[in-house]
Coordinates of N, CA and C in Angstrom, one line a residue:
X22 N 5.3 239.6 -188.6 CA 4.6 240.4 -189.7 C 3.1 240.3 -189.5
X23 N 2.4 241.3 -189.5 CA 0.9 241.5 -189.3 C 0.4 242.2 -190.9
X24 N -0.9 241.9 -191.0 CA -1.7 242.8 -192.0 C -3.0 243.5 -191.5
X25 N -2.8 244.4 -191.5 CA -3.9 245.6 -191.6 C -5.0 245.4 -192.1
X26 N -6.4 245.2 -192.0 CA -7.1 245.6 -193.8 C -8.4 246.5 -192.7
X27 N -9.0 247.3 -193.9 CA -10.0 247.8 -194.1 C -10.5 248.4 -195.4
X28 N -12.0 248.3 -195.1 CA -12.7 248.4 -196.4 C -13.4 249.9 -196.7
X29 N -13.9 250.1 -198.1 CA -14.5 251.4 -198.0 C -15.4 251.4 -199.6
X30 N -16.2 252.4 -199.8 CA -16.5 252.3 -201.2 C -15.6 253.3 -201.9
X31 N -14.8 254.0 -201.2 CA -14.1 255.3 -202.0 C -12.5 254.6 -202.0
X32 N -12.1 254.5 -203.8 CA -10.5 253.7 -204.0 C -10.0 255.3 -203.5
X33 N -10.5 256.3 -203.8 CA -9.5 257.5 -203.3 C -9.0 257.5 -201.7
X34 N -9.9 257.1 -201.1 CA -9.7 257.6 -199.1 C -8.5 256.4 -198.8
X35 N -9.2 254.9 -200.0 CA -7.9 254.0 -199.3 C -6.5 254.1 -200.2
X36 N -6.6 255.2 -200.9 CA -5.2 255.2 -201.7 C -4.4 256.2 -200.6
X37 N -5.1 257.2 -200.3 CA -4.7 258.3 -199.0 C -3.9 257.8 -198.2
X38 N -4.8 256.6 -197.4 CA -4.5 255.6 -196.1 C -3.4 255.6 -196.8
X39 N -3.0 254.5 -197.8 CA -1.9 253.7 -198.1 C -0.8 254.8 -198.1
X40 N -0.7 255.6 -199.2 CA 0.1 256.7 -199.5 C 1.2 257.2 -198.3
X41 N 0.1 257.3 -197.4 CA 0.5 258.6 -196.1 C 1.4 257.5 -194.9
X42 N 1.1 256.2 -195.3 CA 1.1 255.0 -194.5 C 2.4 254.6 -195.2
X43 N 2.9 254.2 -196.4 CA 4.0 254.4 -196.8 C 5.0 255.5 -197.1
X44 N 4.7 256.7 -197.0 CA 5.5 257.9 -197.0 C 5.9 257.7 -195.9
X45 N 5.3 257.1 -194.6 CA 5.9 257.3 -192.9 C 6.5 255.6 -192.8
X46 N 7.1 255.3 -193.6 CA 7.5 254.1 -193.6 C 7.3 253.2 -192.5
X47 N 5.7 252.5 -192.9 CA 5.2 252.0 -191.5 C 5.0 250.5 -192.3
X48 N 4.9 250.8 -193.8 CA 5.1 249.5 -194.5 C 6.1 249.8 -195.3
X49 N 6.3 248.4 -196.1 CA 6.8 248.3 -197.5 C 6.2 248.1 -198.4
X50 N 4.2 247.9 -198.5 CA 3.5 247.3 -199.7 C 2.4 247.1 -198.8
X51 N 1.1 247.8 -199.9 CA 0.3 247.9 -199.6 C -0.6 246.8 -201.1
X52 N -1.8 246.7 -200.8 CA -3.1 245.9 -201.8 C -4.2 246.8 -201.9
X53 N -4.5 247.5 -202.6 CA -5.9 247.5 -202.3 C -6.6 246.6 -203.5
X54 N -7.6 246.1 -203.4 CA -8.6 245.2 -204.0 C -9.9 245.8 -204.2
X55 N -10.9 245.4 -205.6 CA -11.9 245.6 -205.2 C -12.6 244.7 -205.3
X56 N -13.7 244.6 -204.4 CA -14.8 244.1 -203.5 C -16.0 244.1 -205.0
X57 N -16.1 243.0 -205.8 CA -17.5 243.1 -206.9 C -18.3 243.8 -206.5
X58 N -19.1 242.9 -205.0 CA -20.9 243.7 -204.2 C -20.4 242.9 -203.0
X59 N -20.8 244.3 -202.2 CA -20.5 244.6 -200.7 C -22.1 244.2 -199.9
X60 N -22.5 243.2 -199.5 CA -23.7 243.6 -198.7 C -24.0 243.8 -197.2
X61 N -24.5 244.8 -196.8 CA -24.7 244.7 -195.2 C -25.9 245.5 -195.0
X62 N -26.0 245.7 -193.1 CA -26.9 246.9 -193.0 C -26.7 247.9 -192.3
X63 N -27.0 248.8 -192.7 CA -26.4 250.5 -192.2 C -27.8 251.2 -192.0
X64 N -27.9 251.2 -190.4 CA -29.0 252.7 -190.3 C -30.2 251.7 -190.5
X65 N -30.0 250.7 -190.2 CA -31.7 249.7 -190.3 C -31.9 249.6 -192.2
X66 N -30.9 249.8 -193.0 CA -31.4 249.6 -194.4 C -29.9 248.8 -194.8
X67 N -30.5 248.1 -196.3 CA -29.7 247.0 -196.5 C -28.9 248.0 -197.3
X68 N -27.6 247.8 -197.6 CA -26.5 248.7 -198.4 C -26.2 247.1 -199.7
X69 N -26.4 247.6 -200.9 CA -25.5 246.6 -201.9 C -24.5 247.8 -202.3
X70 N -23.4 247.7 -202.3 CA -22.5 248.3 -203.5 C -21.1 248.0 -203.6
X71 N -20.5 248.6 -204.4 CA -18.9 248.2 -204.5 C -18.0 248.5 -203.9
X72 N -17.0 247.5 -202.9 CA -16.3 248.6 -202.3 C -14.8 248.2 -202.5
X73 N -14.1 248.5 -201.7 CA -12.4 247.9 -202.0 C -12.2 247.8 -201.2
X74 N -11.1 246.9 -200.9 CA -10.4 246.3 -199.6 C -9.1 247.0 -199.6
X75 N -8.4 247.7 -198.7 CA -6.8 247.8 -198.2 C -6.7 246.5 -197.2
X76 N -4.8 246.2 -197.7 CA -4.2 245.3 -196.7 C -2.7 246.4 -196.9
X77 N -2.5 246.0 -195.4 CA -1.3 246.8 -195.0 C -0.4 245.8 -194.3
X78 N 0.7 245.5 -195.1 CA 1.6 244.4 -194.3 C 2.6 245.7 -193.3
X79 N 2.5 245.0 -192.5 CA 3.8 245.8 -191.2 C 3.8 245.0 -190.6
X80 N 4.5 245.6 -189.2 CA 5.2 245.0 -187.7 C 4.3 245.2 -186.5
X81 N 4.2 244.5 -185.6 CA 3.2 244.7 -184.5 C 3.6 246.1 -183.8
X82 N 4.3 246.6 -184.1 CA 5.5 248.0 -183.3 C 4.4 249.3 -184.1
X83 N 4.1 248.9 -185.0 CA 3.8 250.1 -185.8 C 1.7 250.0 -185.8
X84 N 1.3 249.0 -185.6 CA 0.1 248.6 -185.8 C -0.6 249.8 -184.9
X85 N -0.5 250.9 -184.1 CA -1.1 251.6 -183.3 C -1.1 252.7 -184.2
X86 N 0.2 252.8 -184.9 CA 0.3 254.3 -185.8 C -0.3 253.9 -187.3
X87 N -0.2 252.7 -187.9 CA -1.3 253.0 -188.8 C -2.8 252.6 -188.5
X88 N -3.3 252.1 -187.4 CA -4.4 252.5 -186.8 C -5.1 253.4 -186.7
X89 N -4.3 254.6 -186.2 CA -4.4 256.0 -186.2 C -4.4 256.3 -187.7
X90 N -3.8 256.5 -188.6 CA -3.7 256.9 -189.5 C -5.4 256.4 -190.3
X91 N -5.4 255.1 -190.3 CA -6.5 255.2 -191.1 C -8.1 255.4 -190.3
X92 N -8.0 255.8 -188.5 CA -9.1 256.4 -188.3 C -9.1 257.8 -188.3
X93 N -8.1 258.5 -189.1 CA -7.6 260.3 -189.4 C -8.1 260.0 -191.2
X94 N -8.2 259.4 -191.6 CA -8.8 259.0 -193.1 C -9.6 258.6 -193.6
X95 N -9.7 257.6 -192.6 CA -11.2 257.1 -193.5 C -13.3 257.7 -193.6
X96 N -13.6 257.7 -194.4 CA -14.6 258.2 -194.4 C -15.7 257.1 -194.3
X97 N -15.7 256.3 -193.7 CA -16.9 255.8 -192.9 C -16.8 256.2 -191.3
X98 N -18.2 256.3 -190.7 CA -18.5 256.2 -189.4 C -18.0 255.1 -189.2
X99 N -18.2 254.4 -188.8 CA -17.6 252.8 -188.6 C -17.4 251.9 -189.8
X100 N -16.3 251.6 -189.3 CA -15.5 250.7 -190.9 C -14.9 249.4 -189.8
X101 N -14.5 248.8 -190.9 CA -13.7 247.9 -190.6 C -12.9 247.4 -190.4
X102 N -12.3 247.2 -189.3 CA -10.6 247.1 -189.1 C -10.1 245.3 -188.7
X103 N -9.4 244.8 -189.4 CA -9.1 243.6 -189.0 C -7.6 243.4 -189.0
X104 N -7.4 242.6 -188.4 CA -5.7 242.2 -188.2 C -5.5 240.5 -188.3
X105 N -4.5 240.4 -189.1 CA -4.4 239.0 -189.2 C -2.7 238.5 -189.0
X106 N -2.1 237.7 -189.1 CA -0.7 237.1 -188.6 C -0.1 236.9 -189.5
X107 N 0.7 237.0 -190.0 CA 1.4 236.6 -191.2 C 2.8 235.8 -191.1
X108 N 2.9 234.7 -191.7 CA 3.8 233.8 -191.7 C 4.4 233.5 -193.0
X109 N 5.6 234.5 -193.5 CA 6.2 234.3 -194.6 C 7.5 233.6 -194.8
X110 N 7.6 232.5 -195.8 CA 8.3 231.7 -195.7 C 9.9 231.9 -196.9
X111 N 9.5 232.9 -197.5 CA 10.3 233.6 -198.3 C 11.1 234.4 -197.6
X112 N 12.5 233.8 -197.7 CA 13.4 234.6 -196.5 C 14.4 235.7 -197.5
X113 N 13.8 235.7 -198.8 CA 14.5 236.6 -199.5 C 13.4 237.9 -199.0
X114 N 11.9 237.7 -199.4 CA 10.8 238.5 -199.4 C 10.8 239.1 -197.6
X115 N 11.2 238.3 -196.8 CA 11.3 238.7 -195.6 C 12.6 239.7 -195.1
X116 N 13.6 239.3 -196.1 CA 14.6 240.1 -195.7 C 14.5 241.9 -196.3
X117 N 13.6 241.6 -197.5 CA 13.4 242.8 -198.5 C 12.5 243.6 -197.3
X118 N 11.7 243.1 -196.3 CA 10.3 243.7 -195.8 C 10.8 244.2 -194.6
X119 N 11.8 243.3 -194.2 CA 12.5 244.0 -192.7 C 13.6 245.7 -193.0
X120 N 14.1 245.2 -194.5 CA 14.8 246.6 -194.7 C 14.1 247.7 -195.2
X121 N 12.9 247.6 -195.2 CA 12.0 248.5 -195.9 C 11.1 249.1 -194.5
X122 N 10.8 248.7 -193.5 CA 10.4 248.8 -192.6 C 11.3 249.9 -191.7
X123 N 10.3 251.5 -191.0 CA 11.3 251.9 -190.2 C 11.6 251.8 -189.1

């Protein structure tokens, strides 16, 4: 099991991601979160604002097609894509996520 995440200031673009990302059953459960204050720099100027985080749990099989999916969605020029490993120890929760998965 892997997670997906990327960030954005718009909850609409990452509700899209998620939506279109579970309609194509590439998860079972999506997060989005919001971010209080975001700081970085964009274009040589400092950016403060609020943004949200998606996490997308899936399978390493599928990690290319929702890849795709959220660079066909998202509205930043460059965003941020990370991937992390996931080790779930709940073999009920694991069984629920493998039959939910296509």
């Amino acid at each position: 099991m892997i997670c997906i995440s990327t960030t954005s200031n718009s909850k609409d673009i990452l509700k899209k991601i998620a939506s279109k990302v579970l309609k194509e059953n590439l998860s079972p459960c999506t997060h989005i979160t919001q971010i209080s204050e975001s700081n970085y720099i964009w274009k040589d100027e400092m950016v403060e604002e609020v943004e949200f985080k998606l996490d997308i749990k899936t399978v390493e099989s599928h990690q290319k097609q929702v890849t795709s999916i959220i660079k066909e969605l998202h509205n930043y020029e460059v965003f941020e894509l990370t991937l992390n490993q996931i080790n779930s120890i709940n073999q009920k929760y694991n069984d629920w996520f493998n039959q939910q998965i296509k």
